[in-house]
């Protein structure tokens, strides 16, 4: 069963087609990688799913709820973290989690915050202002915030971009565990192809606002005569039209 | 509100400007009263006008400033990508404005009473009506300010800070609107605070109160709130269509 259903989604700015009629879904318990070069339309797609950017056409449903018509209800089942959406630096970790917990209507909030502080190794920073944390620590707080409400759909825009390899691995494990235990769907953008190959069940390659390729990150490179996902990514980024799309 | 309670500097900022206005105008009015055995009650009319203008300004800035703070801290995206409804966000702005204005007003009223013997309560029951009008119109201005910031981004703050000051010559804070040229009087007639300041002077100088004038002010204030809310909702929709919420967050990096 799909937790996210995107149909014929489009976003145009004048003559520019930022997102050009894409359709895809994310099932419960599935981690889908949304890949593509800078400017491919990944963040635009995520912003439209979050309801902070209005699509020019198409539809988005989260757990059967239309984002355009029932945004608030759909967002109760969603959460996100993005490299460009830091939590307020003048609030402490605890205050941030409390404010967002209230916004998301989290039940038993103090207990949930305590769990997340332990889970993301943030106990010692509970009363530290977020602005004083290192970028890696801030990312962990953002991930904790993203899991506050046990979301059905988790949107992660480059979630491990500023984490060291060890913390990034721990974060990946947490997200994997989240998808398995919580039966939540995850839409993940990243430029780290090794990470994507390790974590994602399926990937979508986006270029110039269109989905060019879709498939299992382990078998997809081979299907296109590439040795790994990174090589495939570079090909899509540099010369998308040279790919043999018939094989997909 | 968390920031307000935990950061004394913020609290000081809210209290200090109103206090300074009272001190400055308090001494000015005292001085004016000593000149040539003045027959005019400068203290209540000028000081009363300044306090009520400050109330209006606090309501406006108290509503707009949190939006600016959300943009400065790159937090707008986090809020609007949550289940929070736009109407709930606006109600939150109004609630925080009420608290900050109540604090600032209490300090000004207390200071005016202790230092200059002027009690705003001398206005009697109509004071409640005046405060309601100023609250509604201040909120309307604040929502317009929030709309401007939402549409044009953080740099538009410079349009927002002087909003109340720009209107003050029209609403007769320190003088009756009869002294204004006709075109300015025409503008005054459609601004709700005009009826507050004129009403205040009627009570303090002539001991008269016209409930009808207050009702006109109240109706105008309600219309202002409705129009401001309509403007905000329309602007929010176009901001979402243009993707500005996400852009302000990205621009902050």
Coordinates of C-alpha atoms in Angstrom, one line a residue:
Chain A
X1 CA 0.0 0.0 0.0
X2 CA 1.3 3.4 -1.0
X3 CA 1.9 6.1 1.6
X4 CA 2.8 8.7 -1.1
X5 CA 1.2 8.8 -4.5
X6 CA 2.4 11.5 -6.9
X7 CA 0.6 11.7 -10.3
X8 CA 1.6 13.9 -13.3
X9 CA 3.2 16.5 -11.0
X10 CA 4.2 19.6 -12.8
X11 CA 5.8 23.0 -11.8
X12 CA 6.6 25.6 -14.3
X13 CA 8.1 29.1 -13.8
X14 CA 7.3 30.9 -17.0
X15 CA 8.9 28.8 -19.8
X16 CA 11.0 26.7 -17.4
X17 CA 9.6 23.3 -16.5
X18 CA 11.2 22.7 -13.0
X19 CA 9.1 19.5 -12.6
X20 CA 7.6 18.1 -15.8
X21 CA 4.8 15.6 -15.3
X22 CA 6.4 13.1 -12.9
X23 CA 4.5 10.2 -11.3
X24 CA 5.7 7.8 -8.6
X25 CA 4.7 6.3 -5.3
X26 CA 6.4 5.3 -2.0
X27 CA 5.1 2.2 -0.3
X28 CA 4.9 1.6 3.5
X29 CA 8.2 0.4 4.8
X30 CA 10.0 1.4 1.5
X31 CA 12.9 3.8 1.2
X32 CA 13.0 5.5 -2.2
X33 CA 15.9 7.6 -3.4
X34 CA 15.2 10.6 -5.4
X35 CA 18.4 11.3 -7.3
X36 CA 19.6 13.8 -9.9
X37 CA 22.0 16.6 -10.5
X38 CA 21.6 20.0 -9.0
X39 CA 18.6 21.7 -10.5
X40 CA 17.0 18.4 -11.6
X41 CA 13.8 19.2 -9.6
X42 CA 14.4 17.1 -6.4
X43 CA 13.9 19.9 -3.9
X44 CA 11.0 21.4 -5.9
X45 CA 9.3 18.0 -5.7
X46 CA 9.9 17.7 -2.0
X47 CA 8.6 21.2 -1.4
X48 CA 5.4 20.4 -3.3
X49 CA 4.9 17.3 -1.3
X50 CA 5.3 19.4 1.9
X51 CA 2.7 21.8 0.6
X52 CA 5.0 24.9 0.8
X53 CA 5.1 25.1 -3.0
X54 CA 2.0 25.0 -5.1
X55 CA 2.2 22.7 -8.1
X56 CA 1.2 23.9 -11.6
X57 CA -0.6 20.6 -12.2
X58 CA -1.0 17.1 -11.0
X59 CA -1.8 15.6 -7.6
X60 CA -0.1 14.5 -4.4
X61 CA -1.7 12.2 -1.9
X62 CA -0.2 11.2 1.5
X63 CA -1.8 8.2 3.1
X64 CA -4.8 8.9 0.8
X65 CA -5.1 12.6 1.8
X66 CA -4.7 15.2 -0.9
X67 CA -2.0 17.7 0.0
X68 CA -3.8 20.4 -2.0
X69 CA -7.1 19.9 -0.2
X70 CA -6.2 18.6 3.2
X71 CA -2.7 19.9 3.8
X72 CA -2.8 20.1 7.6
X73 CA -4.2 16.5 8.0
X74 CA -1.6 15.2 5.4
X75 CA 1.2 16.9 7.3
X76 CA 0.2 15.3 10.6
X77 CA 1.3 12.1 8.9
X78 CA 4.5 13.5 7.4
X79 CA 7.7 15.0 8.6
X80 CA 10.9 16.2 7.0
X81 CA 14.4 17.3 7.4
X82 CA 16.4 19.3 4.9
X83 CA 19.8 20.8 4.8
X84 CA 18.4 24.3 4.2
X85 CA 15.8 24.1 7.0
X86 CA 17.6 24.5 10.2
X87 CA 15.7 24.6 13.5
X88 CA 15.8 27.9 15.3
X89 CA 19.3 28.4 16.7
X90 CA 18.1 30.5 19.6
X91 CA 16.0 27.7 21.1
X92 CA 17.6 24.8 22.9
X93 CA 17.3 21.2 21.6
X94 CA 14.7 20.5 24.2
X95 CA 12.7 23.7 23.4
X96 CA 12.8 22.9 19.7
X97 CA 11.6 19.4 20.1
X98 CA 8.9 20.6 22.5
X99 CA 7.6 23.3 20.1
X100 CA 7.5 21.0 17.1
X101 CA 6.1 18.2 19.2
X102 CA 3.2 20.5 20.1
X103 CA 2.8 21.5 16.4
X104 CA 2.6 17.9 15.3
X105 CA 0.3 17.0 18.2
X106 CA 2.6 14.3 19.6
X107 CA 1.1 12.2 22.4
X108 CA 3.1 11.7 25.5
X109 CA 5.5 14.4 24.3
X110 CA 8.0 14.4 27.3
X111 CA 8.5 10.7 27.0
X112 CA 8.9 10.9 23.2
X113 CA 11.5 13.6 23.5
X114 CA 13.4 11.6 26.1
X115 CA 13.4 8.6 23.8
X116 CA 14.7 10.7 20.8
X117 CA 17.4 12.4 22.9
X118 CA 18.8 9.0 23.8
X119 CA 18.3 7.6 20.3
X120 CA 20.2 10.4 18.6
X121 CA 22.8 10.8 21.3
X122 CA 21.6 14.2 22.2
X123 CA 21.1 13.9 26.0
X124 CA 24.1 16.1 26.8
X125 CA 22.9 18.8 24.5
X126 CA 19.3 18.9 25.7
X127 CA 19.7 22.4 27.1
X128 CA 22.1 23.7 24.6
X129 CA 20.9 26.3 22.0
X130 CA 20.8 24.6 18.6
X131 CA 22.8 27.5 17.1
X132 CA 25.8 26.5 19.2
X133 CA 25.9 22.9 18.0
X134 CA 28.1 21.6 15.3
X135 CA 26.5 21.1 11.9
X136 CA 26.5 17.3 12.6
X137 CA 24.8 17.7 15.9
X138 CA 22.3 20.1 14.4
X139 CA 21.5 17.4 11.7
X140 CA 20.9 14.9 14.5
X141 CA 18.5 17.3 16.2
X142 CA 16.7 17.8 12.8
X143 CA 16.5 14.0 12.4
X144 CA 15.1 13.7 15.9
X145 CA 12.5 16.4 15.1
X146 CA 11.6 14.6 11.8
X147 CA 10.8 11.4 13.8
X148 CA 8.9 13.1 16.6
X149 CA 5.4 12.2 15.3
X150 CA 6.1 8.7 14.0
X151 CA 5.4 10.0 10.5
X152 CA 3.9 7.7 7.8
X153 CA 6.0 9.6 5.3
X154 CA 9.5 10.9 6.0
X155 CA 11.0 13.3 3.5
X156 CA 14.8 13.6 3.8
X157 CA 16.6 16.2 1.7
X158 CA 20.3 15.3 2.0
X159 CA 20.0 14.2 5.6
X160 CA 23.5 13.0 6.1
X161 CA 25.3 15.8 4.1
X162 CA 27.1 17.2 7.2
X163 CA 27.6 14.1 9.2
X164 CA 30.9 12.3 9.7
X165 CA 31.0 8.7 8.3
X166 CA 30.4 7.1 11.6
X167 CA 27.5 9.3 12.5
X168 CA 26.1 9.1 9.0
X169 CA 26.1 5.3 9.2
X170 CA 24.3 5.5 12.6
X171 CA 21.7 7.9 11.1
X172 CA 21.2 5.5 8.1
X173 CA 20.6 2.7 10.5
X174 CA 18.1 4.7 12.4
X175 CA 16.2 5.6 9.2
X176 CA 16.3 2.0 8.0
X177 CA 15.0 0.9 11.4
X178 CA 12.3 3.6 11.2
X179 CA 11.0 2.3 7.9
X180 CA 11.0 -1.3 9.0
X181 CA 9.6 -0.9 12.6
X182 CA 7.2 2.0 11.9
X183 CA 6.1 0.9 8.4
X184 CA 6.8 4.4 7.3
X185 CA 7.7 5.3 3.8
X186 CA 10.9 7.4 3.2
X187 CA 11.7 9.7 0.2
X188 CA 15.4 10.4 0.4
X189 CA 17.5 12.7 -1.7
X190 CA 21.3 12.4 -1.6
X191 CA 24.4 12.9 -3.7
X192 CA 26.2 10.1 -1.9
X193 CA 25.6 7.2 -4.3
X194 CA 27.2 4.6 -2.0
X195 CA 24.8 5.6 0.8
X196 CA 21.8 5.4 -1.6
X197 CA 22.9 2.0 -2.9
X198 CA 23.1 0.8 0.7
X199 CA 19.9 2.2 2.1
X200 CA 17.3 2.6 -0.7
X201 CA 15.0 -0.1 -2.0
X202 CA 14.3 1.8 -5.1
X203 CA 15.7 4.9 -6.9
X204 CA 14.3 7.5 -9.2
X205 CA 16.7 9.4 -11.5
X206 CA 15.5 12.9 -12.1
X207 CA 16.8 15.2 -14.8
X208 CA 15.4 18.4 -16.2
X209 CA 12.2 17.8 -14.1
X210 CA 11.5 14.3 -15.6
X211 CA 12.0 10.8 -14.2
X212 CA 14.5 9.2 -16.6
X213 CA 15.2 5.9 -14.7
X214 CA 13.6 4.0 -12.0
X215 CA 14.6 0.7 -10.3
X216 CA 16.6 -1.2 -7.8
X217 CA 19.8 0.7 -7.0
X218 CA 21.8 -2.6 -7.0
X219 CA 20.7 -3.8 -10.4
X220 CA 20.0 -0.6 -12.2
X221 CA 23.7 0.3 -13.1
X222 CA 24.2 -3.1 -14.6
X223 CA 21.1 -2.8 -16.7
X224 CA 22.6 0.3 -18.3
X225 CA 26.1 -1.0 -18.7
X226 CA 27.5 1.0 -15.8
X227 CA 29.7 -0.4 -13.0
X228 CA 27.9 1.3 -10.1
X229 CA 25.3 3.9 -9.2
X230 CA 27.8 6.8 -9.2
X231 CA 28.8 6.1 -12.8
X232 CA 25.2 5.9 -13.8
X233 CA 24.5 9.2 -11.9
X234 CA 27.3 10.9 -13.8
X235 CA 26.0 9.7 -17.1
X236 CA 22.5 10.9 -16.3
X237 CA 23.8 14.3 -15.1
X238 CA 26.1 14.8 -18.2
X239 CA 24.3 13.2 -21.0
X240 CA 20.8 12.0 -20.1
X241 CA 19.8 11.5 -23.7
X242 CA 22.6 9.0 -24.4
X243 CA 21.0 6.4 -22.0
X244 CA 19.1 3.5 -23.4
X245 CA 15.8 4.2 -21.7
X246 CA 14.1 1.3 -23.6
X247 CA 15.7 -1.1 -21.2
X248 CA 14.1 0.3 -18.1
Chain B
X1 CA 7.0 33.4 24.0
X2 CA 9.7 31.0 25.1
X3 CA 12.3 33.5 23.8
X4 CA 10.6 36.4 25.5
X5 CA 10.7 34.8 29.0
X6 CA 14.2 33.3 28.7
X7 CA 15.9 36.4 27.1
X8 CA 15.8 39.5 29.3
X9 CA 17.1 41.7 26.5
X10 CA 13.9 41.0 24.5
X11 CA 11.8 42.0 27.5
X12 CA 13.8 45.2 28.0
X13 CA 13.3 46.1 24.4
X14 CA 9.6 45.8 24.7
X15 CA 9.4 47.8 27.9
X16 CA 12.0 50.5 27.3
X17 CA 10.7 52.4 24.3
X18 CA 7.3 53.0 25.8
X19 CA 8.9 54.0 29.1
X20 CA 11.1 56.5 27.3
X21 CA 8.2 58.0 25.4
X22 CA 6.3 58.5 28.7
X23 CA 9.4 60.2 30.3
X24 CA 10.1 62.4 27.3
X25 CA 6.6 63.6 26.7
X26 CA 5.9 63.7 30.5
X27 CA 8.6 66.3 31.0
X28 CA 7.7 68.1 27.8
X29 CA 4.1 68.5 28.9
X30 CA 5.1 69.5 32.4
X31 CA 7.3 72.2 30.8
X32 CA 4.5 73.4 28.5
X33 CA 2.2 73.7 31.5
X34 CA 4.6 76.1 33.2
X35 CA 4.7 78.4 30.2
X36 CA 2.6 81.5 30.5
X37 CA 0.2 80.0 33.0
X38 CA -1.2 77.7 30.3
X39 CA -5.0 77.2 30.3
X40 CA -4.7 73.9 28.5
X41 CA -4.2 70.5 30.1
X42 CA -1.1 69.4 28.2
X43 CA -0.2 66.5 30.5
X44 CA -3.3 64.3 30.0
X45 CA -3.9 65.1 26.3
X46 CA -0.4 64.8 25.0
X47 CA 0.7 62.0 27.4
X48 CA -2.6 60.2 26.9
X49 CA -2.1 60.5 23.1
X50 CA 1.4 59.2 23.3
X51 CA 0.5 56.2 25.4
X52 CA -2.4 55.2 23.2
X53 CA -0.2 55.6 20.1
X54 CA 2.4 53.4 21.7
X55 CA -0.4 50.8 22.4
X56 CA -1.2 50.8 18.7
X57 CA 2.4 50.5 17.7
X58 CA 3.0 47.6 20.1
X59 CA 0.0 45.7 18.7
X60 CA 1.3 46.2 15.2
X61 CA 4.9 45.4 15.8
X62 CA 4.0 42.5 18.2
X63 CA 2.1 40.9 15.3
X64 CA 4.7 41.5 12.6
X65 CA 8.0 40.9 14.4
X66 CA 7.5 37.2 15.0
X67 CA 7.2 36.7 11.3
X68 CA 10.5 38.5 10.8
X69 CA 12.1 36.3 13.5
X70 CA 10.8 33.2 11.8
X71 CA 12.4 34.3 8.5
X72 CA 15.7 35.4 10.2
X73 CA 16.0 32.0 11.9
X74 CA 15.2 30.1 8.7
X75 CA 12.2 28.7 10.4
X76 CA 9.4 29.6 8.2
X77 CA 9.7 26.4 6.2
X78 CA 9.6 24.3 9.3
X79 CA 6.4 25.9 10.5
X80 CA 4.5 25.9 7.2
X81 CA 5.6 22.3 6.4
X82 CA 4.0 21.2 9.7
X83 CA 0.3 20.6 10.3
X84 CA 0.0 24.2 11.5
X85 CA -2.8 26.0 9.6
X86 CA -2.3 29.5 8.3
X87 CA -5.1 30.8 10.5
X88 CA -3.5 29.2 13.5
X89 CA -0.2 30.9 12.7
X90 CA -2.0 34.3 12.5
X91 CA -3.8 33.6 15.8
X92 CA -0.4 32.8 17.4
X93 CA 0.9 36.2 16.2
X94 CA -2.1 38.0 17.7
X95 CA -1.8 36.1 21.0
X96 CA 1.9 37.0 21.4
X97 CA 1.2 40.6 20.4
X98 CA -1.5 40.8 23.1
X99 CA 1.0 39.6 25.8
X100 CA 3.8 41.9 24.7
X101 CA 1.5 44.9 24.4
X102 CA -0.1 44.3 27.8
X103 CA 3.4 44.2 29.3
X104 CA 4.5 47.4 27.6
X105 CA 1.3 49.3 28.3
X106 CA 1.3 48.3 32.0
X107 CA 4.8 49.8 32.4
X108 CA 3.8 53.0 30.6
X109 CA 0.6 53.5 32.5
X110 CA 2.3 52.9 35.8
X111 CA 5.2 55.3 34.9
X112 CA 2.8 58.0 33.8
X113 CA 0.9 57.7 37.0
X114 CA 3.9 57.6 39.4
X115 CA 6.1 60.2 37.6
X116 CA 3.5 62.6 36.2
X117 CA 0.3 62.0 38.1
X118 CA -1.6 61.0 34.9
X119 CA -3.9 58.1 35.1
X120 CA -5.1 56.6 31.8
X121 CA -8.0 55.2 33.9
X122 CA -9.3 58.8 34.1
X123 CA -10.8 58.1 30.7
X124 CA -13.3 55.8 32.5
X125 CA -15.3 53.0 30.9
X126 CA -14.7 54.3 27.3
X127 CA -11.0 53.4 27.7
X128 CA -12.0 49.7 27.3
X129 CA -13.7 50.6 24.0
X130 CA -10.6 52.7 22.9
X131 CA -8.3 49.8 23.7
X132 CA -10.4 47.4 21.7
X133 CA -10.4 49.6 18.7
X134 CA -6.6 50.1 19.0
X135 CA -6.1 46.3 19.4
X136 CA -8.2 45.5 16.3
X137 CA -6.6 48.2 14.1
X138 CA -3.1 47.4 15.5
X139 CA -3.6 43.7 14.6
X140 CA -4.9 44.7 11.2
X141 CA -1.7 46.8 10.6
X142 CA 0.4 44.0 12.0
X143 CA -1.1 41.5 9.6
X144 CA -0.5 43.9 6.7
X145 CA 3.1 44.1 7.9
X146 CA 3.4 40.3 8.1
X147 CA 1.9 40.2 4.5
X148 CA 4.6 42.6 3.3
X149 CA 7.4 40.6 4.9
X150 CA 5.9 37.3 3.6
X151 CA 5.7 38.7 0.0
X152 CA 8.9 40.7 -0.2
X153 CA 11.2 38.9 2.2
X154 CA 13.3 40.0 5.1
X155 CA 14.5 43.1 3.5
X156 CA 11.0 44.5 3.5
X157 CA 11.3 45.0 7.3
X158 CA 12.1 48.6 6.6
X159 CA 8.6 49.1 5.2
X160 CA 7.1 47.6 8.4
X161 CA 8.8 49.4 11.3
X162 CA 7.5 52.9 10.4
X163 CA 3.9 51.8 9.5
X164 CA 2.2 53.2 12.6
X165 CA 4.4 56.3 12.6
X166 CA 3.4 57.0 9.0
X167 CA -0.3 56.9 10.0
X168 CA 0.1 59.0 13.2
X169 CA -0.1 62.4 11.5
X170 CA -3.5 61.4 10.1
X171 CA -5.2 60.1 13.2
X172 CA -4.6 63.1 15.4
X173 CA -2.5 61.7 18.2
X174 CA -1.4 65.1 19.5
X175 CA -3.9 67.5 17.9
X176 CA -7.5 67.5 16.7
X177 CA -7.9 66.6 13.1
X178 CA -9.6 69.9 12.4
X179 CA -6.2 71.4 12.0
X180 CA -5.4 69.1 9.1
X181 CA -5.8 70.2 5.5
X182 CA -9.0 68.7 3.9
X183 CA -7.3 65.9 2.0
X184 CA -5.6 64.7 5.2
X185 CA -8.9 64.9 7.1
X186 CA -10.5 62.7 4.4
X187 CA -7.9 60.1 5.1
X188 CA -8.4 60.5 8.9
X189 CA -12.1 59.7 8.6
X190 CA -11.5 56.1 7.4
X191 CA -8.8 55.3 10.0
X192 CA -10.2 53.8 13.2
X193 CA -7.7 55.3 15.6
X194 CA -8.9 58.8 14.7
X195 CA -12.0 58.1 16.7
X196 CA -10.0 57.0 19.7
X197 CA -7.8 60.0 19.8
X198 CA -10.6 62.4 19.2
X199 CA -12.7 60.6 21.8
X200 CA -9.9 60.8 24.3
X201 CA -9.6 64.5 23.9
X202 CA -13.4 65.0 24.2
X203 CA -13.4 63.2 27.5
X204 CA -10.3 64.9 28.9
X205 CA -10.9 68.4 27.8
X206 CA -14.7 68.7 27.7
X207 CA -15.9 65.8 29.8
X208 CA -18.0 64.5 26.8
X209 CA -18.1 61.1 25.3
X210 CA -19.8 60.2 22.1
X211 CA -20.6 56.4 21.9
X212 CA -21.6 56.8 18.3
X213 CA -18.1 57.9 17.3
X214 CA -16.6 54.9 19.2
X215 CA -18.9 52.6 17.3
X216 CA -17.7 54.1 14.0
X217 CA -14.1 53.5 15.1
X218 CA -15.0 49.9 16.1
X219 CA -16.7 49.2 12.7
X220 CA -13.8 50.6 10.8
X221 CA -11.3 48.6 12.9
X222 CA -13.3 45.4 12.2
X223 CA -13.4 46.1 8.5
X224 CA -9.6 46.8 8.6
X225 CA -9.0 43.3 10.3
X226 CA -11.2 41.6 7.7
X227 CA -9.4 43.3 4.8
X228 CA -6.0 42.6 6.3
X229 CA -6.8 38.9 6.8
X230 CA -8.1 38.7 3.2
X231 CA -4.9 40.3 2.0
X232 CA -2.8 37.9 4.0
X233 CA -4.5 34.8 2.8
X234 CA -4.4 35.8 -0.8
X235 CA -0.7 36.7 -0.5
X236 CA 0.0 33.4 1.3
X237 CA -1.5 31.6 -1.7
X238 CA 0.6 33.5 -4.2
X239 CA 3.7 33.0 -2.0
X240 CA 3.2 29.3 -2.0
X241 CA 2.6 29.3 -5.8
X242 CA 5.9 31.2 -6.2
X243 CA 7.8 29.0 -3.8
X244 CA 8.9 32.0 -1.7
X245 CA 8.6 30.1 1.7
X246 CA 11.3 27.7 0.7
X247 CA 13.4 30.4 -1.0
X248 CA 13.6 32.5 2.2
X249 CA 15.0 29.5 4.0
X250 CA 17.5 28.8 1.3
X251 CA 18.5 32.5 1.0
X252 CA 19.4 32.5 4.7
X253 CA 22.1 29.9 4.3

